Amino acid sequence: MLLEIDNLSIHYGGIRAVENVTLSVAAGEVVAILGANGAGKSSLLTAIMGVCPGRVSGAIRFDGASIAGARPDRIVRAGLAMSPEGRQLFSGLTVEENLQMGAFLRRDAAAVKRDREAVLTLFPRLAERIGQIAGTLSGGEQQMVAVGRAMMSAPRLMLLDEPTLGLAPLIIDEIMGLVGEIRARGITVILVEQNAKKALARADHAHVLEKGRIVMSGSAEELAKNEEIVSAYLGTS
């Protein structure tokens, strides 16, 4: 398995946000993490990336090596990257500068140049706005920058945290369509998303979080066909 998580718990003071979560992700998969607001989805991703402000316990292994408690730069160097909820761009910098920030830890200039061209091929709209200040872009364009910035670190595993949040329906379809494009480039994906049906349509497997616990796991196809499960846990959007 590329990523293995065993008995992961996260506390914020006296509040337990994630409780004894165990899951694994195989190379080449798209795995969806689903659930309502406050279910612990974003906390799970920030713990994987080493940036969770809470107290984290449990095991996290990437490609067989422990990354629990590791510095975020080591985790990125190992091959993980995240496009965070809310995008969190360097809003005063240009699109170009934001993309280059994604490659900050890299020293392979030729490969960085190739990856930049690949990102701009994937997001032709960003090529048109390469010199534009990121904070002046539309929400959908900003999300493309956030995903492109993560891709610039040359990840083997990408974490996408609520990539469609706050976007118009047509842009949601465009952003969700990129999940398959990312996987086609050899990148494994963990997708955190409230839009359950759209996420399940693109995932191989899925886990449903409720109040910090995994209450259901299975193939995305199985979960998508179970209308009772979708209605009870995931909503009908």
XYZ file of C-alpha atoms in Angstrom:
237
model
C 0.000 0.000 0.000
C 1.187 3.519 -0.757
C -0.443 5.061 2.347
C -1.375 3.248 5.536
C -3.108 4.854 8.513
C -3.618 2.864 11.710
C -5.682 3.950 14.729
C -5.277 7.656 14.012
C -6.834 9.976 16.590
C -6.762 13.774 16.737
C -7.587 15.910 19.764
C -8.094 19.651 19.999
C -7.887 20.225 23.725
C -10.603 18.068 25.215
C -12.361 17.558 21.873
C -11.672 14.419 19.871
C -12.055 15.323 16.186
C -10.879 11.996 14.758
C -11.084 8.671 16.575
C -9.216 5.474 15.729
C -9.304 5.873 11.957
C -7.684 3.049 9.998
C -7.502 3.048 6.216
C -5.145 2.380 3.335
C -4.659 3.729 -0.168
C -3.058 1.749 -2.987
C -0.908 3.392 -5.636
C -2.961 4.597 -8.591
C -6.252 4.771 -6.709
C -8.677 7.605 -6.172
C -10.064 7.300 -2.633
C -12.904 9.543 -1.482
C -13.335 10.661 2.128
C -16.934 11.731 2.613
C -19.012 13.197 5.381
C -20.749 16.288 6.681
C -19.129 19.470 7.990
C -17.265 18.766 11.216
C -16.880 15.050 10.510
C -13.078 15.268 10.749
C -12.199 15.095 7.067
C -9.882 18.110 6.908
C -8.275 17.190 10.222
C -7.408 13.800 8.746
C -5.672 15.387 5.762
C -3.751 17.941 7.789
C -2.529 15.134 10.066
C -1.219 13.240 7.038
C 0.627 16.359 5.878
C 2.094 17.117 9.312
C 0.320 20.459 9.695
C -2.511 19.528 12.061
C -2.630 21.930 15.037
C -4.218 19.284 17.242
C -2.620 16.413 19.140
C -2.161 13.484 16.763
C -1.656 9.845 17.769
C -1.493 6.674 15.733
C 0.568 5.457 12.782
C 0.910 7.028 9.342
C 3.128 5.251 6.809
C 3.916 6.345 3.272
C 5.484 3.760 0.995
C 6.341 1.715 4.087
C 8.107 4.522 5.998
C 6.615 6.285 9.002
C 5.769 9.950 8.456
C 3.861 10.410 11.727
C 5.302 13.459 13.468
C 7.573 14.306 10.530
C 8.137 17.906 9.456
C 5.902 19.043 6.565
C 8.915 19.658 4.306
C 10.049 16.052 4.775
C 6.534 14.851 3.967
C 6.448 16.915 0.784
C 9.898 15.665 -0.207
C 8.665 12.096 0.335
C 6.043 12.662 -2.363
C 2.848 14.035 -0.781
C 1.116 17.315 -1.578
C -2.163 18.936 -0.627
C -4.519 21.373 -2.280
C -6.094 22.766 0.912
C -9.668 23.725 1.661
C -10.212 27.366 0.784
C -7.272 27.240 -1.667
C -4.941 29.315 0.580
C -3.070 30.903 -2.314
C -0.416 33.575 -2.028
C -3.053 36.041 -3.142
C -0.644 38.933 -3.707
C 1.603 36.882 -5.998
C 1.041 36.069 -9.647
C -0.131 32.731 -10.995
C 3.445 32.044 -12.100
C 4.843 32.822 -8.667
C 2.269 30.612 -6.951
C 3.194 27.703 -9.200
C 6.869 28.237 -8.531
C 6.197 28.214 -4.786
C 4.883 24.682 -5.248
C 8.322 23.677 -6.519
C 10.197 25.514 -3.758
C 11.863 22.374 -2.372
C 12.974 21.056 -5.745
C 16.394 21.506 -7.316
C 15.794 19.668 -10.612
C 15.290 22.740 -12.803
C 14.664 20.858 -16.036
C 12.031 18.636 -14.413
C 10.396 21.663 -12.785
C 10.142 23.295 -16.201
C 8.538 20.155 -17.649
C 6.061 19.986 -14.783
C 5.188 23.662 -15.258
C 4.380 22.994 -18.888
C 2.309 19.962 -17.898
C 0.309 22.048 -15.403
C -0.341 24.766 -17.981
C -1.398 22.125 -20.489
C -3.819 20.725 -17.937
C -5.038 24.233 -17.068
C -4.880 26.289 -20.285
C -6.775 29.099 -18.579
C -3.839 29.569 -16.222
C -1.487 29.892 -19.176
C -3.604 32.853 -20.292
C -3.400 34.405 -16.818
C 0.161 33.457 -15.926
C 1.142 37.008 -14.980
C -2.108 37.891 -13.227
C -2.290 38.405 -9.461
C -3.829 35.238 -8.016
C -6.182 37.106 -5.702
C -7.921 38.706 -8.699
C -8.850 35.386 -10.328
C -12.285 33.794 -10.190
C -12.937 31.091 -7.609
C -12.616 28.321 -10.165
C -9.364 29.737 -11.517
C -7.969 30.055 -8.007
C -8.787 26.399 -7.405
C -6.868 25.507 -10.559
C -3.877 27.430 -9.223
C -4.111 25.567 -5.903
C -4.158 22.188 -7.636
C -1.420 23.225 -10.053
C 0.755 24.472 -7.194
C 0.411 21.084 -5.479
C 1.321 19.304 -8.702
C 4.495 21.394 -8.986
C 6.003 19.511 -6.042
C 5.933 16.339 -8.204
C 3.788 14.343 -5.753
C 3.061 10.650 -5.844
C 0.007 11.221 -3.634
C -2.177 14.323 -3.807
C -4.726 15.292 -1.161
C -7.603 17.382 -2.513
C -9.553 19.038 0.300
C -13.013 20.257 -0.778
C -11.895 21.340 -4.267
C -15.428 22.343 -5.352
C -16.398 24.310 -2.237
C -18.189 27.536 -3.137
C -17.942 27.064 -6.890
C -20.681 27.373 -9.515
C -22.168 24.104 -10.854
C -20.446 24.288 -14.244
C -17.083 24.948 -12.614
C -17.671 22.094 -10.164
C -17.959 19.671 -13.068
C -14.782 21.074 -14.600
C -12.793 20.770 -11.368
C -14.082 17.274 -10.628
C -13.181 16.215 -14.143
C -9.558 17.010 -13.328
C -9.380 14.177 -10.801
C -9.137 11.644 -13.614
C -6.567 13.793 -15.410
C -4.405 13.891 -12.307
C -4.580 10.131 -11.900
C -3.721 9.702 -15.591
C -0.427 11.429 -14.781
C 0.418 8.672 -12.309
C -0.650 10.535 -9.166
C -2.690 8.751 -6.492
C -5.526 10.913 -5.112
C -7.347 11.254 -1.801
C -10.440 13.363 -2.416
C -12.277 15.004 0.481
C -15.598 16.210 -0.817
C -19.106 16.970 0.422
C -20.599 16.461 -3.039
C -20.896 12.727 -2.543
C -22.324 11.621 -5.851
C -19.756 13.476 -7.918
C -16.923 12.188 -5.738
C -18.118 8.592 -5.884
C -18.402 8.801 -9.668
C -14.643 9.402 -9.824
C -13.353 7.291 -6.943
C -12.384 3.634 -6.650
C -13.041 3.343 -2.933
C -14.645 5.554 -0.315
C -14.803 5.978 3.437
C -17.603 7.788 5.246
C -16.643 9.795 8.331
C -19.185 10.681 10.977
C -18.136 12.498 14.146
C -14.527 11.497 13.593
C -15.164 7.797 13.046
C -15.286 5.766 9.869
C -18.843 4.436 9.800
C -18.739 2.872 6.354
C -16.175 1.812 3.753
C -16.401 0.089 0.409
C -16.056 0.439 -3.303
C -17.312 3.749 -4.648
C -19.653 1.862 -6.969
C -21.268 -0.006 -4.091
C -21.779 3.120 -2.008
C -23.149 5.087 -4.954
C -25.795 2.440 -5.597
C -27.012 2.346 -1.998
C -29.557 5.166 -1.887
C -30.225 4.654 1.823
C -26.540 5.180 2.601
C -26.299 8.232 0.347
C -29.376 9.793 1.926
C -28.394 9.007 5.522
C -24.721 9.920 5.455
C -23.837 11.835 2.330
C -26.743 13.932 1.215
C -28.345 13.789 -2.201
C -26.363 16.444 -4.101
